[in-house]
Amino acid sequence: MPRRGRARRLTVALAGGLILAGCTAGPSTRPAVVENDGPPPSEQPTTPRQAPLPDLEEPGASDIAWSDCGEETRARLGGRQVPGTLDFSCARITTTLDAPDLPRRGITRMALLKVGTGPIPLAVVNDVDGEPGTLYAARLAAQLPDALLRKFHLIGIDRRGTGDSDAVRCIPSEVRAALLGHDPAQGVEPALDAARTAGQQCAINLEDEQSALDSWRAAGDLDELRQQLGLDRLSALGHGEGSKVVAIYGARYPDRVGRVVLDGVPDPSADLAAVLDGVAGGAEATLDAFAEDCASRGCPLGGDARGAVTSLADELAGAPLVTGSGVTLGRALALRAVLTGLADRERWPELADAVAAAKGGNGGPLTAFVEPYLLESDVAAARLDGALATLCNDTSTRLPADQLARVTAELGTKHPVFGALVAQELTWCSPWPSRREALPEIGADGAPPMVVVSTATDPVTPEQGTIRAAEQIPSAVRIAWQGAGHGALGSPCVAEAVRAFLADGKVPRDGTLCPA
């Protein structure tokens, strides 16, 4: 295992200065916006100090060197097509390994992608375990209204430790397979052993960098981007877990925040077990929505897609499939693949076909949903490594083996398809070094209005968790989309409300409802 942290870290003096896949939901053909028909906004005990929505700002003098990367980006997108009219430019900037107000131990690179013709930058931050932010921004540009891209250009950011931003490579391949493929019905100890090995290898390979992979420091990276763009305020769009980074940025630098949209926000509770309970419930509800959609389309799984998924899992528990890529598709990995597919509404037809293929003995299409987390190459790191480091550094919950077994059993009983599987995140982080710093706040007085979008049936950032997050952001105004999938920007109703907020400065009413 290469000792990449030591090999590439430079001193500041030399430099002259420094887990769940998500995509936007499908389009809606239902009516536009219904005002004040969603869950009522929470009452605040006091009136928080709120700044007015700032004016839009074009960047000033900048040393960022952009270069055309259209061909490369389209190749990275694979079969996910985007209009030929979109142009893509890429760049890399450096940022301090630690946040600017903490001791500096070196620099790390941050990969950027620019798309859109508008003069105003809009930073885009995705889930740390989703596709890299540069690719997410490329796809998002194909779904947002043209009028928005004439006002803004998107700047997709690969989070530190992911994508092309000095991606983390510290978990041996067989350990990744054990973490993702262990069947929780076989107890917690095998997964706990794999988690111990992963933690040890990451500590050896990352050294001091290990503790620098978290949302607090990722928010500091956003401020570095703001400075290098020559902006007084940074406008940003966060998706799913990436919204937490943007929210923390708003709490740390309220006077540097421009116009912000948070499309799904993780539950901010410090109790990770309770958070995962909500995630598992959202996943089960999304499976039901997928089954309903499947039946309405006449998909190959017939009228009981939920039954098809569970029967496939039971079959693979006794007879795993070995795919052409060498991955063994057992019960747990198959359910993780389904969970990944459920998050991406656009891929639901592909997911149905993949489940049907696996039931016929071909596990390749279903395994493709999780291969980015398992497999690495010379040009792409496995997503699990950077996601696991960030996830564990962002949480303080550490449970002993007996409590891990109890929580796993409880969630498995309450949410029979995904509960025990989702609970394994607790096991992954149990041997990880405990967080020494307080968990960062996601809200603070003095920030301008921020739009928070919740999705009624979301397998990654369930609605109730997003509502709790919005309650901790004093300036939040919420739009509630009644659809299913991870994220709501594919809804024309939501997209238009977001466009009006970002481009025209029209703040929606808190509690605005967008039908599915």
CSV table of N, CA and C in Angstrom, one decimal, residues 41 44 48-54 122 219 222 233-238 242-265 441-454 466-467 469-480 489 494 497-502 505-512:
chain,number,residue,atom,x,y,z
A,41,PRO,N,-43.8,25.7,9.4
A,41,PRO,CA,-42.5,25.9,9.9
A,41,PRO,C,-42.5,25.9,11.4
A,44,GLN,N,-39.8,29.7,16.3
A,44,GLN,CA,-38.5,30.0,17.0
A,44,GLN,C,-38.8,30.8,18.3
A,48,PRO,N,-34.3,35.5,15.2
A,48,PRO,CA,-32.9,35.5,15.0
A,48,PRO,C,-32.5,36.7,14.1
A,49,ARG,N,-31.3,37.1,14.2
A,49,ARG,CA,-30.8,38.2,13.4
A,49,ARG,C,-30.5,37.6,12.0
A,50,GLN,N,-31.1,38.1,11.0
A,50,GLN,CA,-31.0,37.6,9.6
A,50,GLN,C,-30.5,38.7,8.7
A,51,ALA,N,-29.5,38.5,7.9
A,51,ALA,CA,-29.1,39.4,6.9
A,51,ALA,C,-30.0,39.4,5.7
A,52,PRO,N,-30.0,40.5,5.0
A,52,PRO,CA,-30.8,40.5,3.7
A,52,PRO,C,-30.1,39.6,2.7
A,53,LEU,N,-30.9,39.2,1.7
A,53,LEU,CA,-30.3,38.4,0.6
A,53,LEU,C,-29.3,39.3,-0.2
A,54,PRO,N,-28.1,38.9,-0.3
A,54,PRO,CA,-27.1,39.8,-0.9
A,54,PRO,C,-27.3,39.9,-2.4
A,122,LEU,N,-21.4,29.7,-9.1
A,122,LEU,CA,-22.3,28.9,-8.1
A,122,LEU,C,-21.6,27.6,-7.8
A,219,ALA,N,-15.6,22.9,4.5
A,219,ALA,CA,-16.2,24.2,4.5
A,219,ALA,C,-15.1,25.3,4.3
A,222,LEU,N,-14.2,25.7,0.8
A,222,LEU,CA,-15.1,26.6,0.1
A,222,LEU,C,-14.7,28.1,0.2
A,233,ARG,N,-18.5,37.3,-1.4
A,233,ARG,CA,-19.5,36.3,-0.9
A,233,ARG,C,-19.6,35.1,-2.0
A,234,LEU,N,-19.8,33.9,-1.4
A,234,LEU,CA,-19.8,32.7,-2.3
A,234,LEU,C,-21.3,32.2,-2.3
A,235,SER,N,-21.8,32.1,-3.5
A,235,SER,CA,-23.1,31.4,-3.6
A,235,SER,C,-22.9,29.9,-3.9
A,236,ALA,N,-23.7,29.1,-3.4
A,236,ALA,CA,-23.4,27.6,-3.4
A,236,ALA,C,-24.7,26.8,-3.4
A,237,LEU,N,-24.6,25.6,-4.0
A,237,LEU,CA,-25.7,24.6,-4.0
A,237,LEU,C,-25.1,23.3,-3.4
A,238,GLY,N,-25.7,22.8,-2.3
A,238,GLY,CA,-25.3,21.6,-1.8
A,238,GLY,C,-26.4,20.5,-2.0
A,242,GLY,N,-23.6,16.7,1.0
A,242,GLY,CA,-22.8,17.9,0.6
A,242,GLY,C,-23.5,19.2,1.1
A,243,SER,N,-24.8,19.1,1.4
A,243,SER,CA,-25.4,20.3,1.9
A,243,SER,C,-24.9,20.7,3.3
A,244,LYS,N,-24.5,19.6,4.1
A,244,LYS,CA,-23.9,19.9,5.4
A,244,LYS,C,-22.7,20.8,5.3
A,245,VAL,N,-21.9,20.5,4.3
A,245,VAL,CA,-20.6,21.3,4.1
A,245,VAL,C,-21.0,22.7,3.9
A,246,VAL,N,-22.0,23.0,3.0
A,246,VAL,CA,-22.4,24.3,2.6
A,246,VAL,C,-23.1,25.0,3.9
A,247,ALA,N,-23.9,24.3,4.6
A,247,ALA,CA,-24.5,24.8,5.8
A,247,ALA,C,-23.4,25.2,6.9
A,248,ILE,N,-22.4,24.4,7.0
A,248,ILE,CA,-21.3,24.7,8.0
A,248,ILE,C,-20.6,25.9,7.5
A,249,TYR,N,-20.4,26.0,6.2
A,249,TYR,CA,-19.8,27.2,5.6
A,249,TYR,C,-20.6,28.5,6.0
A,250,GLY,N,-21.9,28.4,5.9
A,250,GLY,CA,-22.7,29.5,6.3
A,250,GLY,C,-22.6,29.9,7.8
A,251,ALA,N,-22.5,28.8,8.6
A,251,ALA,CA,-22.4,29.1,10.0
A,251,ALA,C,-21.0,29.6,10.4
A,252,ARG,N,-20.0,29.2,9.7
A,252,ARG,CA,-18.6,29.7,10.0
A,252,ARG,C,-18.4,31.1,9.5
A,253,TYR,N,-18.9,31.4,8.3
A,253,TYR,CA,-18.6,32.6,7.6
A,253,TYR,C,-19.9,33.3,7.2
A,254,PRO,N,-20.8,33.7,8.1
A,254,PRO,CA,-22.1,34.2,7.7
A,254,PRO,C,-22.0,35.5,6.9
A,255,ASP,N,-20.9,36.2,7.1
A,255,ASP,CA,-20.8,37.5,6.3
A,255,ASP,C,-20.1,37.2,4.9
A,256,ARG,N,-19.8,36.0,4.6
A,256,ARG,CA,-19.2,35.6,3.3
A,256,ARG,C,-20.2,34.8,2.5
A,257,VAL,N,-21.4,34.6,2.9
A,257,VAL,CA,-22.4,33.8,2.2
A,257,VAL,C,-23.2,34.6,1.2
A,258,GLY,N,-23.3,34.0,0.0
A,258,GLY,CA,-24.1,34.6,-1.0
A,258,GLY,C,-25.5,34.0,-1.0
A,259,ARG,N,-26.0,33.5,-2.1
A,259,ARG,CA,-27.3,32.8,-2.2
A,259,ARG,C,-27.0,31.3,-2.2
A,260,VAL,N,-27.7,30.6,-1.3
A,260,VAL,CA,-27.5,29.2,-1.0
A,260,VAL,C,-28.7,28.4,-1.1
A,261,VAL,N,-28.6,27.2,-1.7
A,261,VAL,CA,-29.7,26.2,-1.8
A,261,VAL,C,-29.1,24.9,-1.3
A,262,LEU,N,-29.9,24.3,-0.4
A,262,LEU,CA,-29.5,23.0,0.2
A,262,LEU,C,-30.6,22.0,-0.2
A,263,ASP,N,-30.2,21.1,-1.1
A,263,ASP,CA,-31.1,20.1,-1.6
A,263,ASP,C,-31.0,18.8,-0.8
A,264,GLY,N,-31.8,18.7,0.3
A,264,GLY,CA,-31.7,17.6,1.2
A,264,GLY,C,-30.5,17.8,2.1
A,265,VAL,N,-30.8,17.7,3.4
A,265,VAL,CA,-29.7,17.9,4.4
A,265,VAL,C,-29.8,16.8,5.4
A,441,GLU,N,-21.5,23.5,14.2
A,441,GLU,CA,-22.8,23.9,14.0
A,441,GLU,C,-23.2,24.1,12.5
A,442,ILE,N,-24.4,23.8,12.2
A,442,ILE,CA,-24.8,24.0,10.8
A,442,ILE,C,-25.6,25.3,10.6
A,443,GLY,N,-25.9,26.1,11.6
A,443,GLY,CA,-26.6,27.3,11.5
A,443,GLY,C,-26.1,28.4,12.4
A,444,ALA,N,-26.2,29.6,12.1
A,444,ALA,CA,-25.8,30.7,12.9
A,444,ALA,C,-26.6,32.0,12.5
A,445,ASP,N,-26.8,32.9,13.5
A,445,ASP,CA,-27.4,34.1,13.2
A,445,ASP,C,-26.5,35.0,12.3
A,446,GLY,N,-27.1,35.8,11.5
A,446,GLY,CA,-26.4,36.8,10.7
A,446,GLY,C,-26.2,36.3,9.2
A,447,ALA,N,-26.7,35.1,8.9
A,447,ALA,CA,-26.6,34.7,7.5
A,447,ALA,C,-27.8,35.1,6.7
A,448,PRO,N,-27.7,35.3,5.4
A,448,PRO,CA,-28.9,35.6,4.6
A,448,PRO,C,-29.8,34.4,4.5
A,449,PRO,N,-31.0,34.6,3.9
A,449,PRO,CA,-32.0,33.5,3.7
A,449,PRO,C,-31.3,32.3,2.9
A,450,MET,N,-31.6,31.1,3.3
A,450,MET,CA,-31.1,29.9,2.6
A,450,MET,C,-32.3,29.0,2.3
A,451,VAL,N,-32.4,28.6,1.1
A,451,VAL,CA,-33.4,27.7,0.7
A,451,VAL,C,-33.0,26.3,1.0
A,452,VAL,N,-33.9,25.6,1.8
A,452,VAL,CA,-33.7,24.2,2.1
A,452,VAL,C,-34.8,23.4,1.5
A,453,VAL,N,-34.4,22.4,0.6
A,453,VAL,CA,-35.4,21.6,-0.1
A,453,VAL,C,-35.5,20.2,0.6
A,454,SER,N,-36.7,19.8,1.0
A,454,SER,CA,-36.8,18.4,1.5
A,454,SER,C,-37.6,17.5,0.4
A,466,THR,N,-34.1,16.4,7.3
A,466,THR,CA,-33.9,17.7,6.6
A,466,THR,C,-34.7,18.7,7.4
A,467,ILE,N,-35.9,18.4,7.8
A,467,ILE,CA,-36.7,19.4,8.6
A,467,ILE,C,-36.0,19.7,9.9
A,469,ALA,N,-32.8,19.6,10.4
A,469,ALA,CA,-31.6,20.5,10.0
A,469,ALA,C,-32.1,21.9,9.7
A,470,ALA,N,-33.2,22.1,9.0
A,470,ALA,CA,-33.7,23.4,8.7
A,470,ALA,C,-34.0,24.2,10.0
A,471,GLU,N,-34.5,23.5,11.0
A,471,GLU,CA,-34.8,24.1,12.3
A,471,GLU,C,-33.6,24.6,13.0
A,472,GLN,N,-32.4,24.1,12.7
A,472,GLN,CA,-31.2,24.6,13.3
A,472,GLN,C,-30.5,25.7,12.5
A,473,ILE,N,-31.1,26.1,11.3
A,473,ILE,CA,-30.5,27.1,10.5
A,473,ILE,C,-31.5,28.3,10.6
A,474,PRO,N,-31.1,29.3,11.3
A,474,PRO,CA,-32.1,30.4,11.6
A,474,PRO,C,-32.7,31.1,10.4
A,475,SER,N,-31.9,31.1,9.3
A,475,SER,CA,-32.4,31.8,8.1
A,475,SER,C,-33.0,30.9,7.0
A,476,ALA,N,-33.3,29.6,7.4
A,476,ALA,CA,-33.8,28.6,6.4
A,476,ALA,C,-35.2,28.9,6.1
A,477,VAL,N,-35.5,28.7,4.8
A,477,VAL,CA,-36.9,28.7,4.3
A,477,VAL,C,-37.0,27.4,3.5
A,478,ARG,N,-38.0,26.6,3.8
A,478,ARG,CA,-38.1,25.3,3.2
A,478,ARG,C,-39.1,25.1,2.1
A,479,ILE,N,-38.7,24.4,1.1
A,479,ILE,CA,-39.6,23.9,0.0
A,479,ILE,C,-39.7,22.4,0.2
A,480,ALA,N,-40.9,21.9,0.2
A,480,ALA,CA,-41.2,20.5,0.4
A,480,ALA,C,-41.7,19.9,-0.9
A,489,LEU,N,-34.1,18.5,-7.4
A,489,LEU,CA,-33.9,19.5,-8.4
A,489,LEU,C,-34.4,19.1,-9.8
A,494,VAL,N,-39.7,22.6,-8.3
A,494,VAL,CA,-38.5,23.0,-7.4
A,494,VAL,C,-37.5,23.8,-8.2
A,497,ALA,N,-38.5,27.4,-8.6
A,497,ALA,CA,-38.4,28.1,-7.3
A,497,ALA,C,-36.9,28.4,-7.0
A,498,VAL,N,-36.0,27.4,-7.3
A,498,VAL,CA,-34.6,27.6,-7.1
A,498,VAL,C,-34.1,28.7,-8.0
A,499,ARG,N,-34.5,28.6,-9.3
A,499,ARG,CA,-34.0,29.6,-10.3
A,499,ARG,C,-34.5,31.0,-9.8
A,500,ALA,N,-35.7,31.2,-9.4
A,500,ALA,CA,-36.2,32.5,-9.0
A,500,ALA,C,-35.5,33.0,-7.8
A,501,PHE,N,-35.1,32.1,-6.9
A,501,PHE,CA,-34.3,32.5,-5.7
A,501,PHE,C,-32.9,33.0,-6.1
A,502,LEU,N,-32.2,32.1,-6.8
A,502,LEU,CA,-30.8,32.4,-7.1
A,502,LEU,C,-30.7,33.5,-8.1
A,505,GLY,N,-33.6,36.7,-6.9
A,505,GLY,CA,-33.6,37.1,-5.5
A,505,GLY,C,-35.0,37.0,-4.9
A,506,LYS,N,-35.9,36.1,-5.4
A,506,LYS,CA,-37.2,35.9,-4.8
A,506,LYS,C,-37.1,34.8,-3.8
A,507,VAL,N,-37.3,35.1,-2.6
A,507,VAL,CA,-37.2,34.1,-1.5
A,507,VAL,C,-38.6,33.5,-1.4
A,508,PRO,N,-38.6,32.1,-1.5
A,508,PRO,CA,-39.9,31.4,-1.4
A,508,PRO,C,-40.5,31.5,0.0
A,509,ARG,N,-41.8,31.3,0.2
A,509,ARG,CA,-42.4,31.2,1.5
A,509,ARG,C,-41.9,29.9,2.2
A,510,ASP,N,-41.7,30.0,3.5
A,510,ASP,CA,-41.3,28.8,4.2
A,510,ASP,C,-42.6,27.9,4.3
A,511,GLY,N,-42.4,26.6,3.9
A,511,GLY,CA,-43.5,25.7,3.8
A,511,GLY,C,-44.0,25.5,2.4
A,512,THR,N,-43.4,26.1,1.4
A,512,THR,CA,-43.9,26.0,0.1
A,512,THR,C,-43.9,24.5,-0.3
